[in-house]
Short mmCIF file of C-alpha atoms and ligand atoms in Angstrom, two decimals:
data_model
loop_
_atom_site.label_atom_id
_atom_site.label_comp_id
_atom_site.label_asym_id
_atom_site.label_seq_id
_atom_site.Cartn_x
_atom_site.Cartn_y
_atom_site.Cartn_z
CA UNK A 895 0.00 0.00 0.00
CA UNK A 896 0.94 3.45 -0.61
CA UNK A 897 2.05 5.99 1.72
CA UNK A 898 -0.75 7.82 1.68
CA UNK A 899 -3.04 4.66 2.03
CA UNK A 900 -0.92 3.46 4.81
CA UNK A 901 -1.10 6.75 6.84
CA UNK A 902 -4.82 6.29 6.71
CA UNK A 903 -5.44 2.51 8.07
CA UNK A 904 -5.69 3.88 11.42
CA UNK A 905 -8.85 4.94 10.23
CA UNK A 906 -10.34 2.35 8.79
CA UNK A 907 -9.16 -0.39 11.61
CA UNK A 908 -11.16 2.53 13.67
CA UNK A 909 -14.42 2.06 11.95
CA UNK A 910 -13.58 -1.61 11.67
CA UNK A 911 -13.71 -1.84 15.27
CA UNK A 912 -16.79 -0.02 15.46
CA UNK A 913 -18.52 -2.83 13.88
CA UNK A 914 -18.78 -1.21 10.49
CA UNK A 915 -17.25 -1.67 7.12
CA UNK A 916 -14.87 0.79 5.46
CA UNK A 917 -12.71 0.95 2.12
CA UNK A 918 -10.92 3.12 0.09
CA UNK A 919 -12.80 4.34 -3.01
CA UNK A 920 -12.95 6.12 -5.92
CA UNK A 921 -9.93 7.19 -8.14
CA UNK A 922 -7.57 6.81 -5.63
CA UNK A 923 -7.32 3.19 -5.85
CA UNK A 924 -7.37 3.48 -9.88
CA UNK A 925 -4.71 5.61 -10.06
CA UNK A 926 -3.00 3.09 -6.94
CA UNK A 927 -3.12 0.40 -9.32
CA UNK A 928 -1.92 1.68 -12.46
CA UNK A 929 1.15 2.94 -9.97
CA UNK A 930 0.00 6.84 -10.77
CA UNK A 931 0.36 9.25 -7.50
CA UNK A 932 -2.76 9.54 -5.85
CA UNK A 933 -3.96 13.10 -4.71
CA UNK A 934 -6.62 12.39 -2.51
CA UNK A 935 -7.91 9.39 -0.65
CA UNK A 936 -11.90 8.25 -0.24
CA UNK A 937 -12.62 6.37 2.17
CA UNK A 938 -16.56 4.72 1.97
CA UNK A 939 -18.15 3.17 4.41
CA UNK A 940 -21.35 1.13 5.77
CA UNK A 941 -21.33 3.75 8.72
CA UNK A 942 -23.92 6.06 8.87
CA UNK A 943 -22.65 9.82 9.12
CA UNK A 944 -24.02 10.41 13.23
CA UNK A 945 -22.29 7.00 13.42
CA UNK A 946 -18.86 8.03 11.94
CA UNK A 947 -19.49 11.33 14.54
CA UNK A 948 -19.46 8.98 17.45
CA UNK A 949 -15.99 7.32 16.36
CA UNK A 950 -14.11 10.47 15.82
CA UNK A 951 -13.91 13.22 18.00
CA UNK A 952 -12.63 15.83 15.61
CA UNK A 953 -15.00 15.56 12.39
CA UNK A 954 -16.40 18.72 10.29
CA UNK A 955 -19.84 18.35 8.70
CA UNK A 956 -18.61 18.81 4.86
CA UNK A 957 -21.67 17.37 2.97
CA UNK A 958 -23.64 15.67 5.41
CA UNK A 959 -26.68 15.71 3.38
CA UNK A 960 -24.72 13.37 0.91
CA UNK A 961 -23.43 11.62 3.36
CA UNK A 962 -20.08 12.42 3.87
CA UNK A 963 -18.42 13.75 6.76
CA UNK A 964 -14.48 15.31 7.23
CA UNK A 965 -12.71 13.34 9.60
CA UNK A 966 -9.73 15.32 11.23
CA UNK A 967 -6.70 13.05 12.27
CA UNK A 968 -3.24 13.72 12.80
CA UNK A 969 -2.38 12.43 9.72
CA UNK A 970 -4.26 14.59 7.74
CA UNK A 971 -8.18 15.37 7.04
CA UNK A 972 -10.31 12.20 5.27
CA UNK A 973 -13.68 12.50 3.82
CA UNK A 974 -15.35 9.38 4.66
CA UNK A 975 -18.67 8.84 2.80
CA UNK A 976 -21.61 6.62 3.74
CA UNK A 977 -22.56 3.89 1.22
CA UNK A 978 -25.30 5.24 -0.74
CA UNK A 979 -27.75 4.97 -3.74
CA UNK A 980 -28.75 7.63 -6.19
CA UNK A 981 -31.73 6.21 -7.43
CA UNK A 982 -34.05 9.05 -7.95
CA UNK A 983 -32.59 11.33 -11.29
CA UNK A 984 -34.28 14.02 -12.24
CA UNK A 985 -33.44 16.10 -15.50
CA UNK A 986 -30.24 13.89 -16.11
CA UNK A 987 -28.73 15.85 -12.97
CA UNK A 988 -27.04 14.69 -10.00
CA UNK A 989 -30.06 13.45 -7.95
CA UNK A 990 -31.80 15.79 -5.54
CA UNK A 991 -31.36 13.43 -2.55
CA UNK A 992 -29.53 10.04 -1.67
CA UNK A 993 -30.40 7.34 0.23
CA UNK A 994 -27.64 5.73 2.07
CA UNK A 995 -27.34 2.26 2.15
CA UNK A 996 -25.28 -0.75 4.28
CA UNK A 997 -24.14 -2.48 1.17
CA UNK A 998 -20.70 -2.20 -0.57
CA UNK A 999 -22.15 -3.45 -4.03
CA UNK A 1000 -24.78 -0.81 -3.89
CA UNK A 1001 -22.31 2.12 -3.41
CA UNK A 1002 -19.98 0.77 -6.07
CA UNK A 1003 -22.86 0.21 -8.60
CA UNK A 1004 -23.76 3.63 -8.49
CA UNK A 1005 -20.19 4.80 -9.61
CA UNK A 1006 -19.91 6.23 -13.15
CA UNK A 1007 -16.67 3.77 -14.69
CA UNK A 1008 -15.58 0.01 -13.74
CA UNK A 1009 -11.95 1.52 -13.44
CA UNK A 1010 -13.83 3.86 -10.47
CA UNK A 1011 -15.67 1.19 -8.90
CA UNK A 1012 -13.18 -0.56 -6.80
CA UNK A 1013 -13.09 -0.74 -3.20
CA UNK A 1014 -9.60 -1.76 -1.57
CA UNK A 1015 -9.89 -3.52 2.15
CA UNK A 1016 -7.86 -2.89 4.90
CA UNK A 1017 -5.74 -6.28 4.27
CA UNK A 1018 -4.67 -5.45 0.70
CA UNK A 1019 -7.50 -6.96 -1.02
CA UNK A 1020 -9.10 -5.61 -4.00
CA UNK A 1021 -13.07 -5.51 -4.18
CA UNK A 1022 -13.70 -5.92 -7.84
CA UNK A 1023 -17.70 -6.64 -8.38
CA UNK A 1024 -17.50 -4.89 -12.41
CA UNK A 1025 -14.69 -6.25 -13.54
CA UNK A 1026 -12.71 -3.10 -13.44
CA UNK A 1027 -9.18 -5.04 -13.43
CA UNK A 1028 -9.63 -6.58 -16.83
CA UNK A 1029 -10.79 -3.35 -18.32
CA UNK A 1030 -7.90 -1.49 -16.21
CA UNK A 1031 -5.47 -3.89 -17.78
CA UNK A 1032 -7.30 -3.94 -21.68
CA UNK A 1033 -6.86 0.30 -21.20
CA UNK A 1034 -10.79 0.53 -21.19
CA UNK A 1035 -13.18 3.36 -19.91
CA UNK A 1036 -16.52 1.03 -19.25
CA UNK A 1037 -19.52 2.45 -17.79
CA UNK A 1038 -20.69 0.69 -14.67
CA UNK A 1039 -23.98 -1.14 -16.12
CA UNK A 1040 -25.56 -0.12 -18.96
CA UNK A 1041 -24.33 2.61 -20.40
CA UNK A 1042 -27.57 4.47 -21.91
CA UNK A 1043 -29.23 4.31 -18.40
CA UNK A 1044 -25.86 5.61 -16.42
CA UNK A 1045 -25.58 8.41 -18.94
CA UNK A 1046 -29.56 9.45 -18.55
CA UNK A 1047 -28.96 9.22 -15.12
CA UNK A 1048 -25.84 11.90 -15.30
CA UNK A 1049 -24.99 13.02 -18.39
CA UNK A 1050 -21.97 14.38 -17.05
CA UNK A 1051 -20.54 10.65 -16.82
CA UNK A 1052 -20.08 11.36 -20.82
CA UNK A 1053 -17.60 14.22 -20.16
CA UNK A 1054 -16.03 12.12 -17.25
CA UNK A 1055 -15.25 9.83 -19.36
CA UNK A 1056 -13.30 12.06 -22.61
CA UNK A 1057 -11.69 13.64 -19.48
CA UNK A 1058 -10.83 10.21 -18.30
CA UNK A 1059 -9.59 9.31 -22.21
CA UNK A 1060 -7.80 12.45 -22.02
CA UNK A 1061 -5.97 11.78 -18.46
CA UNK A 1062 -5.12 8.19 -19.24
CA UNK A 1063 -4.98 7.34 -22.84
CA UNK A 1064 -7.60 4.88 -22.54
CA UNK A 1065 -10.18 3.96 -25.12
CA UNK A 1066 -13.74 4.34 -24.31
CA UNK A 1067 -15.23 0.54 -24.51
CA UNK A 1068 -17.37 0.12 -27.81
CA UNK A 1069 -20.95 0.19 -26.19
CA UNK A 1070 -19.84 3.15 -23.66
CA UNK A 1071 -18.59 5.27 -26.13
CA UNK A 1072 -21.71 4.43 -28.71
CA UNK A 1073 -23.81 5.63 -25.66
CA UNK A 1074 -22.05 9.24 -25.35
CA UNK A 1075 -22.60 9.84 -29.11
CA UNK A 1076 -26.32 8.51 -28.69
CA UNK A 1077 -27.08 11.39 -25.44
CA UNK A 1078 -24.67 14.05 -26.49
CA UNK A 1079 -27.15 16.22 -26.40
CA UNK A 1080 -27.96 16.16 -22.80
CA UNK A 1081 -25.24 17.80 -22.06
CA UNK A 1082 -27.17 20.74 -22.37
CA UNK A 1083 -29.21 19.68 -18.77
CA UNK A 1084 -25.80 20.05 -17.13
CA UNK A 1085 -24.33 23.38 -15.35
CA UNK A 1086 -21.60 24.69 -17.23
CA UNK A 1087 -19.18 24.69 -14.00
CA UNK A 1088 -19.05 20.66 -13.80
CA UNK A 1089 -18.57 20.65 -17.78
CA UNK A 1090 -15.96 23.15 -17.18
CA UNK A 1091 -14.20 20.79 -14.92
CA UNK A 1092 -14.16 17.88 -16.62
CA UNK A 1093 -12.76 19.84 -19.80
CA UNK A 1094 -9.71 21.64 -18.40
CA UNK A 1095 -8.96 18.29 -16.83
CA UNK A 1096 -9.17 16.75 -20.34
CA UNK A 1097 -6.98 19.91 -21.97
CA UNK A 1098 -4.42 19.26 -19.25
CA UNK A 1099 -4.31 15.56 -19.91
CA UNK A 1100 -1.04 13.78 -21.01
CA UNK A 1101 -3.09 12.29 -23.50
CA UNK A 1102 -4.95 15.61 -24.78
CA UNK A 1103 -4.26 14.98 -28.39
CA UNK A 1104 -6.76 11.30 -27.60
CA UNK A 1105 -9.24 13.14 -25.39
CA UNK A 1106 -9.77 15.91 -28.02
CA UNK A 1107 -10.20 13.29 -30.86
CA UNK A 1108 -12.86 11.54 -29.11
CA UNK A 1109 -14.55 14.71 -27.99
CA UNK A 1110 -14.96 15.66 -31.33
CA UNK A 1111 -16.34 11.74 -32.71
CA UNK A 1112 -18.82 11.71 -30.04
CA UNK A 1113 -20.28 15.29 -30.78
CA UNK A 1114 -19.87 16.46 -27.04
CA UNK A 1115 -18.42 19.70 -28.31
CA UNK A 1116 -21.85 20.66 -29.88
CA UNK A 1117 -23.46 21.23 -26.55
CA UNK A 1118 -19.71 22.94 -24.24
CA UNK A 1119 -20.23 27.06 -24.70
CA UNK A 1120 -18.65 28.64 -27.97
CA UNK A 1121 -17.90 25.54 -29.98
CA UNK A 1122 -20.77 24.26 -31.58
CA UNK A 1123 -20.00 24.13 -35.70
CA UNK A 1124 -16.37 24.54 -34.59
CA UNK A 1125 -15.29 20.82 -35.80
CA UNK A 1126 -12.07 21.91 -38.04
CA UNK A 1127 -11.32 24.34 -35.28
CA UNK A 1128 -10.92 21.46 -32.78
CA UNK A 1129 -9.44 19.50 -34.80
CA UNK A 1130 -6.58 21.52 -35.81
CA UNK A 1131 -6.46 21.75 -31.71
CA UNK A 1132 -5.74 18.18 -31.71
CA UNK A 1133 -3.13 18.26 -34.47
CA UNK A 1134 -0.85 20.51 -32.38
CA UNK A 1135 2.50 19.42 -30.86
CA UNK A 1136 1.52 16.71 -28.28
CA UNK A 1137 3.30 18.27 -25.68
CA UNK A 1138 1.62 18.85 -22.33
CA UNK A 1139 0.06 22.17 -21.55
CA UNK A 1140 1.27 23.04 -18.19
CA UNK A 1141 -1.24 25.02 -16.80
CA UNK A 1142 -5.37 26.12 -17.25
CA UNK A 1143 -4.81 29.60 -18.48
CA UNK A 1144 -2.12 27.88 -21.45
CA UNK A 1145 -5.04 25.89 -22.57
CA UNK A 1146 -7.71 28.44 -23.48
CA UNK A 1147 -5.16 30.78 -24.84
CA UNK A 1148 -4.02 27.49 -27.03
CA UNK A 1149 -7.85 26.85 -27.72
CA UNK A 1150 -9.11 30.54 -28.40
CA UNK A 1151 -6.03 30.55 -30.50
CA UNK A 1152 -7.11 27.83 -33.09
CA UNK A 1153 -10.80 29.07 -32.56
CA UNK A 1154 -9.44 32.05 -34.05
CA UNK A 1155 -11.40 34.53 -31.45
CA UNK A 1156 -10.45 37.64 -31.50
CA UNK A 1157 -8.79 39.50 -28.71
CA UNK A 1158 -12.27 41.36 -28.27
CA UNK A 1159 -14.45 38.35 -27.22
CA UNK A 1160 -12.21 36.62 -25.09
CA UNK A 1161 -13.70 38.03 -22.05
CA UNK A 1162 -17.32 37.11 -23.26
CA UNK A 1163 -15.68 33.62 -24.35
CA UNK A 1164 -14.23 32.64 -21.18
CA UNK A 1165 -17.55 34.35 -19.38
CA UNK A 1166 -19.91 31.79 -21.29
CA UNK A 1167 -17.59 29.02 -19.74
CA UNK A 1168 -17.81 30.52 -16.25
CA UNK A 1169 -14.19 31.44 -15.60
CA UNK A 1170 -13.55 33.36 -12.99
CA UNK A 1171 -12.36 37.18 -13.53
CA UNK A 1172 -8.77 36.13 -12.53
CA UNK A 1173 -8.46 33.36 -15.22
CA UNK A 1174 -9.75 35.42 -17.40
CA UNK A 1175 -7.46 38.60 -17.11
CA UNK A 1176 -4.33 36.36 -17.25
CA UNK A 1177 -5.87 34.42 -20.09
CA UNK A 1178 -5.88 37.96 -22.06
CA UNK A 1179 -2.36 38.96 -21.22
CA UNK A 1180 -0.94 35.69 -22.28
CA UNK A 1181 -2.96 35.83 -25.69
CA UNK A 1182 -1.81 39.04 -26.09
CA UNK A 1183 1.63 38.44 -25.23
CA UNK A 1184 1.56 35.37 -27.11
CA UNK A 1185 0.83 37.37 -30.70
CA UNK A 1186 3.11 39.91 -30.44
CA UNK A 1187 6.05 37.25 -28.94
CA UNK A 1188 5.14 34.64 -31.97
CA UNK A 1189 6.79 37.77 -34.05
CA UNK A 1190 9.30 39.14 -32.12
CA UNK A 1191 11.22 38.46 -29.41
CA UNK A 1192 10.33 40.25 -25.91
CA UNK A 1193 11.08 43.86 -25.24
CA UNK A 1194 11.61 45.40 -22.34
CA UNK A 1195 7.92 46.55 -22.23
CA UNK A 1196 5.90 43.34 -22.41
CA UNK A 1197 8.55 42.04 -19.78
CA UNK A 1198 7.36 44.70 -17.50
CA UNK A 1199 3.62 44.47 -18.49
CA UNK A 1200 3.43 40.75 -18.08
CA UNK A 1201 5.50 40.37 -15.13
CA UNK A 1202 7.62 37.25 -14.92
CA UNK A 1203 4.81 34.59 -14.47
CA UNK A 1204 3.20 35.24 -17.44
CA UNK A 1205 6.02 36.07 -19.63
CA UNK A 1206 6.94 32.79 -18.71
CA UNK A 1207 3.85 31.19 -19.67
CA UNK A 1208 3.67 32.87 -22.93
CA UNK A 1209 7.34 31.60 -23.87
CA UNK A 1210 6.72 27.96 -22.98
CA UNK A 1211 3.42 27.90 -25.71
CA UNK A 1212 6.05 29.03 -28.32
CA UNK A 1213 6.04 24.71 -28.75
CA UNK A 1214 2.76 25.06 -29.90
CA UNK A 1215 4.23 27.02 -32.63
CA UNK A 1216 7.57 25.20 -33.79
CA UNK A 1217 9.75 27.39 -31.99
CA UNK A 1218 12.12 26.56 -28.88
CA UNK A 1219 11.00 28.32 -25.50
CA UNK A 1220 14.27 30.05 -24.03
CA UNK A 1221 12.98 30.09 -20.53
CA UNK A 1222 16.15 30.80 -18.75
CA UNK A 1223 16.75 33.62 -21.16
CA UNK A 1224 13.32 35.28 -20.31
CA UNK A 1225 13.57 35.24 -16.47
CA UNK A 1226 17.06 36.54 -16.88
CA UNK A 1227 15.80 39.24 -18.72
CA UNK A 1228 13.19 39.88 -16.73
CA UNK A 1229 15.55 40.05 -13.79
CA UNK A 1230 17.67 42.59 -15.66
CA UNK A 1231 15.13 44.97 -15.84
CA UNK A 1232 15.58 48.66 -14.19
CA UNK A 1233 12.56 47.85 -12.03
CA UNK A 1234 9.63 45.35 -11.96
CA UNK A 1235 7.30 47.59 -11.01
CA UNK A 1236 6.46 51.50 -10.05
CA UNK A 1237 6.85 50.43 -6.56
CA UNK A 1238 11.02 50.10 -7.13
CA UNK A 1239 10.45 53.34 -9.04
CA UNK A 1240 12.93 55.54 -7.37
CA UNK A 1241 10.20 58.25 -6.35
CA UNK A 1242 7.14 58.46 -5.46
CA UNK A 1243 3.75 60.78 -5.91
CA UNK A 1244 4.50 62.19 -2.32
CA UNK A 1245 8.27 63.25 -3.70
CA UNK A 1246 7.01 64.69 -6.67
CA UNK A 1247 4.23 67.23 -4.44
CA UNK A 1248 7.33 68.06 -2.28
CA UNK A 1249 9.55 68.81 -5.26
CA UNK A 1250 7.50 70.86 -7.71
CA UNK A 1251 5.12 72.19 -4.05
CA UNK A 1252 1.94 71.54 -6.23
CA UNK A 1253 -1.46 69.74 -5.05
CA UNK A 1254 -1.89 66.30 -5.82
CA UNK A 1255 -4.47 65.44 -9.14
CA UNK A 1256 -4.13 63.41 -12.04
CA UNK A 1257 -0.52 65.00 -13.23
CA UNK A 1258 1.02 63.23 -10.59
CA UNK A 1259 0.51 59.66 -12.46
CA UNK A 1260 0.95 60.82 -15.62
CA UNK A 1261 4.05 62.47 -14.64
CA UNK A 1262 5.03 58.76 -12.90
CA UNK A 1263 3.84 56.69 -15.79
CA UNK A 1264 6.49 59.20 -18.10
CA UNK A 1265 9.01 58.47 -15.89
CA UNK A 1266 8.57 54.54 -15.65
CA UNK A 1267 8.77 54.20 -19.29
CA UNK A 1268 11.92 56.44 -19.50
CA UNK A 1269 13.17 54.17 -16.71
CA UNK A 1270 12.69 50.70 -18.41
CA UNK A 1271 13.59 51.95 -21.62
CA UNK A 1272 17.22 53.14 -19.91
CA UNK A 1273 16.45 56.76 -20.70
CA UNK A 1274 17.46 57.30 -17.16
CA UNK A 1275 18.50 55.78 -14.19
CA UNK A 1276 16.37 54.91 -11.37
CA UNK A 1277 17.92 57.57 -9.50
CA UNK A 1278 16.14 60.02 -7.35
CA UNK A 1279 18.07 63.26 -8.47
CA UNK A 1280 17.70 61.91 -11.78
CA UNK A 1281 14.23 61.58 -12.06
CA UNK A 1282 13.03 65.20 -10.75
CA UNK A 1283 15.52 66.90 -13.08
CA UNK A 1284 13.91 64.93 -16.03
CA UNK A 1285 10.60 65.25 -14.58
CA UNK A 1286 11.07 69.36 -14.46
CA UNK A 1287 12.35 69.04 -18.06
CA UNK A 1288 9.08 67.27 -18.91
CA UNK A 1289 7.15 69.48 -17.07
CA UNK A 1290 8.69 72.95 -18.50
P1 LIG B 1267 -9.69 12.51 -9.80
O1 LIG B 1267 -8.45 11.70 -9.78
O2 LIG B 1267 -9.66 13.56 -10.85
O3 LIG B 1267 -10.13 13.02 -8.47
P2 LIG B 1267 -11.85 10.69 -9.46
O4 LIG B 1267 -12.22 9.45 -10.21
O5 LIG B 1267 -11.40 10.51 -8.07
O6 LIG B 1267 -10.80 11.47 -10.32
P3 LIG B 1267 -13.85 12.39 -8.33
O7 LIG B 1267 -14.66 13.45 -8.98
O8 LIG B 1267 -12.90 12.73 -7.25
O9 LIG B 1267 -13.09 11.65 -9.52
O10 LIG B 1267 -14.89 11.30 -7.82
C1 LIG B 1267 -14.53 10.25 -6.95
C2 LIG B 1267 -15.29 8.97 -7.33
O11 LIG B 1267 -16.70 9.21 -7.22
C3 LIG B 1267 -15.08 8.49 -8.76
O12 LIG B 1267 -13.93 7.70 -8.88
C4 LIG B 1267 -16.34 7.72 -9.02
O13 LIG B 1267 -16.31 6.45 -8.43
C5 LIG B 1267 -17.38 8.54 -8.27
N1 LIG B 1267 -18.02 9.58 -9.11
C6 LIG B 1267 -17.68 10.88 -9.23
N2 LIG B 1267 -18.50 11.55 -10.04
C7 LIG B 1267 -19.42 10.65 -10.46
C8 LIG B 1267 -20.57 10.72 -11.30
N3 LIG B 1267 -20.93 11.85 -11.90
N4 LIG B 1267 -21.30 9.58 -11.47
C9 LIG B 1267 -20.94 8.44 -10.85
N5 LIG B 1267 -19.88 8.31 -10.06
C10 LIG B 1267 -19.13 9.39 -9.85
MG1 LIG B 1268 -10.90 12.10 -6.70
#
């Protein structure tokens, strides 16, 4: 067992002892036995959530209506989830209510993929009622039953499972991915936020190139914001270098990029996906820094507009575009700017009041904003002396 698995036995012997059963669940133990790391650990149990309350004296009520309860140990904080059925669906949402249950096999028939539907004992032993390990070892995303019912049930299994192509390579089985094409239209009965999800985890995939392909085949894209019609668009997505993309904000300005938006809709792009404000304002500096760098190497000026992080980001995407990032040389030249920011500017709206004995208003940062660009572009030195005397010359 892993680390992370061991450091939470405790917990399960704990229930154990209570006279209830407990696992681990969920993609933890996938990504345990295809020896990926595993982020965070599920632990499922026959235990009803007052029950789990009794065992534990430190517990925080995280989604008790669903059953599942935070469990604060020393080793670190476990959700531990009640065995439950979803059996009443409406609108091919999440259901409106559970009903938790005392059986294993009904908890792990609810569960959208066979490769999510294990439960791993205490001892070691694997609890494998779908016959998840065959499918885990054939590289196959199967739903757990049939595939047309699980999908009605939660249509958002269907983008679970191109994220899940996307993360792992794997081929959706025959009948599954017939299924997604059949009800790719309810889609459009799920929030935008959980789509939203699924899909960055699918752009950030090592296997994007895969996840894209089949999102395309099964016709999800018709029903995710801004790319109905946009088949060629996507596609010429998937034909690009099948490198990694490091990080959320790379992705949409890769995709927006191939969509061809225009700088001018990005905002009302991103918007119709739900970003929030701060993905979207670094998403438009990195598309913007990203046209003009695809030309020309960085000056001094985007360097100080972008700041460091995001000059950085828009130099790694130059792989998108058959050219070789130069990292190193970009923070170095970031470094080696006069300053980073008006705050290292070498005076400040108070010294230039004192200096020229005027009341503040709007000349003071116009009269700063002159003297940061003169400052970055080496005009003059970030000295204080330096700086009035060209600031009186401006002024005069
Ligand atoms: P990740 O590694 O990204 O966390 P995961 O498989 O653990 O992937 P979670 O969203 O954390 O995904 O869900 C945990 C488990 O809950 C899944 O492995 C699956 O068994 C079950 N599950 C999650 N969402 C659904 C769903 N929409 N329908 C059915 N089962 C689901
Ligand atoms: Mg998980």
């Amino acid at each position: 067992l892993p680390n992370e698995y061991q450091q939470a036995l405790p917990i399960l012997k704990k229930i154990e002892k209570a006279g209830h059963e407990a696992y681990f669940v969920g993609g933890s133990v996938r990504d345990v036995l295809l020896h990926h790391p595993i982020h965070d650990v599920d632990i499922a149990t026959s235990a009803f959530p007052a029950e789990i309350k009794e065992i534990f004296s430190k517990t925080i009520d995280v989604g008790i209506e669903h059953g599942t309860v935070l469990v604060l140990e020393k080793t670190g904080q476990y959700e531990i989830t009640t065995f439950r059925t979803e059996s009443t669906y409406q609108d091919f949402r999440r259901p409106d209510h559970v009903e938790f249950v005392r059986s294993l096999k009904e908890d792990l028939k609810r569960r959208d993929f066979t490769i999510n539907a294990f439960a791993l004992k205490e001892d070691g032993e694997i609890v494998d009622l779908f016959d998840g390990l065959n499918d885990l070892n054939q590289h196959l995303l199967r739903a757990v039953g049939n595939p047309h019912e699980r999908f009605f049930e939660d249509a958002l299994r269907m983008m679970r499972g191109l994220r899940f192509v996307g993360q792992l390579g794997f081929d959706l089985e025959k009948e599954t991915f017939t299924a997604i094409k059949k009800n790719h239209s309810l889609l459009e009965k799920i929030s935008v936020e959980r789509i939203n999800v699924e899909f960055v985890k699918l752009l950030l995939g090592n296997y994007r190139k895969k996840g894209i392909v089949n999102f395309i085949k099964s016709q999800c894209f018709e029903y995710c914001p801004g790319l109905s019609g946009k088949e060629k668009e996507l596609q010429a997505f998937a034909g690009l270098s099948e490198k990694v993309i490091k990080y959320e904000s790379q992705a949409w300005v890769l995709l927006i990029d191939q969509l061809a938006i225009k700088e001018a809709d990005i905002r009302a792009f991103l918007k119709s996906w739900k970003c929030s404000n701060e993905m979207i304002k670094i998403v438009q500096a990195v598309f913007y820094g990203l046209q003009v760098r695809k030309a020309q190497p960085f000056t001094a000026d985007l360097l100080y507009q972008l700041g460091e992080r995001q000059a950085v980001l828009v130099e790694e995407l130059l792989w998108f575009y058959n050219k070789s990032p130069n990292i190193e040389n970009v923070r170095e030249n970031y470094q080696q700017l006069p300053i980073h920011s008006l705050k290292e500017l070498a005076v400040n709206g108070n010294d230039l009041i004192v200096y020229f004995d005027k009341k503040a208003g709007k000349w003071i940062k116009e009269l700063l904003t002159y003297l940061e660009n003169a400052v970055i572009h080496r005009q003059v030195a970030n000295q204080k002396e330096e700086l009035l005397q060209l600031a009186k010359k401006h002024l005069d």
